[in-house]
Amino acid sequence: MMRVFIDSGATKTEFLLVDSQGDTTQFQLEGINANYTSKKQIERIMKQFAATIGGEKGEAIEQILYYGAGCMPLHNQEKIKEIIQPLFPTASVAVHSDLLGACHATCGDQPGYVAILGTGSAACYYDGEQITNLAPSLGYLLGDEGGGIYLGKLFLQYYLKGVLSDSLKQCFESEFEVDRARVLHLLYRDIEPEKWMATIPLFLKKEIADPEVQQIVTLNFTHFFEEQQRYFKTESIAWHVVGSLGFHFQEQLKQAAQNLNMQIVLVIAQPVHQIMLNFAHYE
């Protein structure tokens, strides 16, 4: 029996193939968010996945578990399933939200508060079997505090308002080959400004030794935790965190949590391996 675990976010999609001996093969393709990625594009990515593993391996797949961004609504789960099933007609296909995947990866069959801090953000309370309290998610335009796009927005606010130090301002302009006018064009005239803003955390990671950068990154996570305190109506929460942003900025994440009397229990960058390891708990 071969089983496939798929974890899809806005930036990348991770595929983990597990054979009957427990040996694994992992590879990565471009991201999918069921709310924004077109059906045609999702079909192209999944066909690329099928072509990559080949016909013989594809025929051996008996189970596919897909955890994806934008897959909380049932109609999006059905859309993804309708795309995958014809490519693997003999496999059982189950589609879940990426947030449930984060719960399975971090909590297994135990209850806890779980957050995704990647390109976007999400938060919930998980009772050990299912998500019982989901914090509202308003997307990158009105929400996603704590996520990569929101961090890019915060940094650009500092830049455009002229409050960055000269050295950091010059470093940013050199890295991205921009000036103030070009930044405004990218934000207000470009078709997908959120994709550009999502690249800014990569720059901030390289400059994390700068106290000014540390302050902005910590503020990003502070905004996330403040929103969760308001929603869950409790101040002291122990968080399980999944996502590249939380993982790569753990020091600032933990500092923001500590400042608000919260605790970080666990941080993992990519949940797909841990989902596989914990699978027996929720199979």
PDB file of C-alpha atoms in Angstrom, residues 108-219:
ATOM      1  CA  GLY A 108      -2.256  14.406  17.438  1.00  0.00           C
ATOM      2  CA  ASP A 109      -5.139  13.234  19.611  1.00  0.00           C
ATOM      3  CA  GLN A 110      -4.581  15.786  22.387  1.00  0.00           C
ATOM      4  CA  PRO A 111      -6.423  19.126  22.737  1.00  0.00           C
ATOM      5  CA  GLY A 112      -4.688  22.457  22.241  1.00  0.00           C
ATOM      6  CA  TYR A 113      -4.549  25.881  20.631  1.00  0.00           C
ATOM      7  CA  VAL A 114      -2.993  25.734  17.173  1.00  0.00           C
ATOM      8  CA  ALA A 115      -1.784  28.466  14.840  1.00  0.00           C
ATOM      9  CA  ILE A 116      -0.491  28.622  11.298  1.00  0.00           C
ATOM     10  CA  LEU A 117       2.038  31.400  10.756  1.00  0.00           C
ATOM     11  CA  GLY A 118       3.203  31.175   7.174  1.00  0.00           C
ATOM     12  CA  THR A 119       2.362  33.394   4.218  1.00  0.00           C
ATOM     13  CA  GLY A 120      -0.966  33.970   5.953  1.00  0.00           C
ATOM     14  CA  SER A 121      -2.173  33.096   9.434  1.00  0.00           C
ATOM     15  CA  ALA A 122      -4.907  31.102  11.133  1.00  0.00           C
ATOM     16  CA  ALA A 123      -5.775  30.036  14.665  1.00  0.00           C
ATOM     17  CA  CYS A 124      -8.128  27.609  16.372  1.00  0.00           C
ATOM     18  CA  TYR A 125      -8.886  25.450  19.385  1.00  0.00           C
ATOM     19  CA  TYR A 126      -8.667  21.708  18.661  1.00  0.00           C
ATOM     20  CA  ASP A 127     -10.317  19.225  21.041  1.00  0.00           C
ATOM     21  CA  GLY A 128      -8.172  16.250  20.034  1.00  0.00           C
ATOM     22  CA  GLU A 129     -10.513  15.161  17.246  1.00  0.00           C
ATOM     23  CA  GLN A 130     -11.760  18.253  15.473  1.00  0.00           C
ATOM     24  CA  ILE A 131     -11.564  22.038  15.385  1.00  0.00           C
ATOM     25  CA  THR A 132     -14.230  23.304  17.765  1.00  0.00           C
ATOM     26  CA  ASN A 133     -13.435  27.032  17.776  1.00  0.00           C
ATOM     27  CA  LEU A 134     -12.049  28.752  14.710  1.00  0.00           C
ATOM     28  CA  ALA A 135     -10.819  32.344  14.929  1.00  0.00           C
ATOM     29  CA  PRO A 136     -12.169  34.513  12.090  1.00  0.00           C
ATOM     30  CA  SER A 137      -9.799  34.816   9.134  1.00  0.00           C
ATOM     31  CA  LEU A 138     -10.173  37.915   6.991  1.00  0.00           C
ATOM     32  CA  GLY A 139      -7.411  37.152   4.494  1.00  0.00           C
ATOM     33  CA  TYR A 140      -4.457  39.308   3.554  1.00  0.00           C
ATOM     34  CA  LEU A 141      -6.477  42.478   2.892  1.00  0.00           C
ATOM     35  CA  LEU A 142      -8.080  42.836   6.326  1.00  0.00           C
ATOM     36  CA  GLY A 143      -6.405  40.221   8.494  1.00  0.00           C
ATOM     37  CA  ASP A 144      -3.658  37.570   8.528  1.00  0.00           C
ATOM     38  CA  GLU A 145      -1.867  39.249  11.432  1.00  0.00           C
ATOM     39  CA  GLY A 146       1.302  37.317  12.200  1.00  0.00           C
ATOM     40  CA  GLY A 147       1.707  36.061   8.632  1.00  0.00           C
ATOM     41  CA  GLY A 148       4.294  36.861   5.999  1.00  0.00           C
ATOM     42  CA  ILE A 149       2.194  39.241   3.923  1.00  0.00           C
ATOM     43  CA  TYR A 150       1.182  41.149   7.053  1.00  0.00           C
ATOM     44  CA  LEU A 151       4.848  41.397   8.059  1.00  0.00           C
ATOM     45  CA  GLY A 152       5.632  42.756   4.598  1.00  0.00           C
ATOM     46  CA  LYS A 153       2.876  45.352   5.060  1.00  0.00           C
ATOM     47  CA  LEU A 154       4.253  46.419   8.434  1.00  0.00           C
ATOM     48  CA  PHE A 155       7.734  46.875   7.036  1.00  0.00           C
ATOM     49  CA  LEU A 156       6.434  48.876   4.072  1.00  0.00           C
ATOM     50  CA  GLN A 157       4.478  51.135   6.411  1.00  0.00           C
ATOM     51  CA  TYR A 158       7.725  51.972   8.205  1.00  0.00           C
ATOM     52  CA  TYR A 159       9.492  52.480   4.875  1.00  0.00           C
ATOM     53  CA  LEU A 160       6.823  54.641   3.227  1.00  0.00           C
ATOM     54  CA  LYS A 161       6.296  56.772   6.332  1.00  0.00           C
ATOM     55  CA  GLY A 162      10.015  57.516   6.400  1.00  0.00           C
ATOM     56  CA  VAL A 163      10.710  56.141   9.875  1.00  0.00           C
ATOM     57  CA  LEU A 164      13.259  53.478   8.941  1.00  0.00           C
ATOM     58  CA  SER A 165      16.909  54.148   9.642  1.00  0.00           C
ATOM     59  CA  ASP A 166      18.881  55.304   6.594  1.00  0.00           C
ATOM     60  CA  SER A 167      20.987  52.150   6.596  1.00  0.00           C
ATOM     61  CA  LEU A 168      18.003  49.766   6.600  1.00  0.00           C
ATOM     62  CA  LYS A 169      16.176  51.892   4.018  1.00  0.00           C
ATOM     63  CA  GLN A 170      19.162  51.809   1.668  1.00  0.00           C
ATOM     64  CA  CYS A 171      19.652  48.096   2.192  1.00  0.00           C
ATOM     65  CA  PHE A 172      15.999  47.426   1.293  1.00  0.00           C
ATOM     66  CA  GLU A 173      16.101  49.639  -1.806  1.00  0.00           C
ATOM     67  CA  SER A 174      19.289  47.952  -2.996  1.00  0.00           C
ATOM     68  CA  GLU A 175      17.969  44.446  -2.365  1.00  0.00           C
ATOM     69  CA  PHE A 176      14.711  44.998  -4.263  1.00  0.00           C
ATOM     70  CA  GLU A 177      15.943  47.646  -6.736  1.00  0.00           C
ATOM     71  CA  VAL A 178      13.153  50.025  -5.736  1.00  0.00           C
ATOM     72  CA  ASP A 179      12.542  53.551  -4.555  1.00  0.00           C
ATOM     73  CA  ARG A 180       9.432  55.031  -2.951  1.00  0.00           C
ATOM     74  CA  ALA A 181       7.671  55.573  -6.279  1.00  0.00           C
ATOM     75  CA  ARG A 182       8.399  52.024  -7.427  1.00  0.00           C
ATOM     76  CA  VAL A 183       7.110  50.566  -4.150  1.00  0.00           C
ATOM     77  CA  LEU A 184       3.847  52.494  -4.490  1.00  0.00           C
ATOM     78  CA  HIS A 185       3.502  51.266  -8.070  1.00  0.00           C
ATOM     79  CA  LEU A 186       4.008  47.649  -6.992  1.00  0.00           C
ATOM     80  CA  LEU A 187       1.423  48.041  -4.244  1.00  0.00           C
ATOM     81  CA  TYR A 188      -1.320  49.894  -6.100  1.00  0.00           C
ATOM     82  CA  ARG A 189      -0.803  49.161  -9.778  1.00  0.00           C
ATOM     83  CA  ASP A 190       0.506  45.595  -9.788  1.00  0.00           C
ATOM     84  CA  ILE A 191      -1.949  42.734 -10.327  1.00  0.00           C
ATOM     85  CA  GLU A 192      -0.858  40.674  -7.310  1.00  0.00           C
ATOM     86  CA  PRO A 193       0.903  42.944  -4.780  1.00  0.00           C
ATOM     87  CA  GLU A 194       0.449  40.369  -2.016  1.00  0.00           C
ATOM     88  CA  LYS A 195       2.915  38.035  -3.735  1.00  0.00           C
ATOM     89  CA  TRP A 196       5.578  40.732  -3.698  1.00  0.00           C
ATOM     90  CA  MET A 197       4.872  41.619  -0.067  1.00  0.00           C
ATOM     91  CA  ALA A 198       5.261  37.949   0.835  1.00  0.00           C
ATOM     92  CA  THR A 199       8.892  38.057  -0.336  1.00  0.00           C
ATOM     93  CA  ILE A 200       9.876  40.807   2.120  1.00  0.00           C
ATOM     94  CA  PRO A 201      10.236  38.425   5.108  1.00  0.00           C
ATOM     95  CA  LEU A 202      13.105  36.713   3.252  1.00  0.00           C
ATOM     96  CA  PHE A 203      14.922  40.041   3.270  1.00  0.00           C
ATOM     97  CA  LEU A 204      14.076  40.626   6.936  1.00  0.00           C
ATOM     98  CA  LYS A 205      15.436  37.191   7.829  1.00  0.00           C
ATOM     99  CA  LYS A 206      18.810  38.173   6.379  1.00  0.00           C
ATOM    100  CA  GLU A 207      18.726  41.428   8.362  1.00  0.00           C
ATOM    101  CA  ILE A 208      17.395  39.978  11.621  1.00  0.00           C
ATOM    102  CA  ALA A 209      20.485  41.103  13.571  1.00  0.00           C
ATOM    103  CA  ASP A 210      19.239  44.681  13.108  1.00  0.00           C
ATOM    104  CA  PRO A 211      17.283  45.740  16.241  1.00  0.00           C
ATOM    105  CA  GLU A 212      14.877  47.698  14.048  1.00  0.00           C
ATOM    106  CA  VAL A 213      14.012  44.555  12.087  1.00  0.00           C
ATOM    107  CA  GLN A 214      13.597  42.595  15.315  1.00  0.00           C
ATOM    108  CA  GLN A 215      11.147  45.228  16.542  1.00  0.00           C
ATOM    109  CA  ILE A 216       9.024  45.019  13.380  1.00  0.00           C
ATOM    110  CA  VAL A 217       8.969  41.208  13.373  1.00  0.00           C
ATOM    111  CA  THR A 218       8.028  41.096  17.065  1.00  0.00           C
ATOM    112  CA  LEU A 219       5.261  43.631  16.430  1.00  0.00           C
TER     113      LEU A 219
END
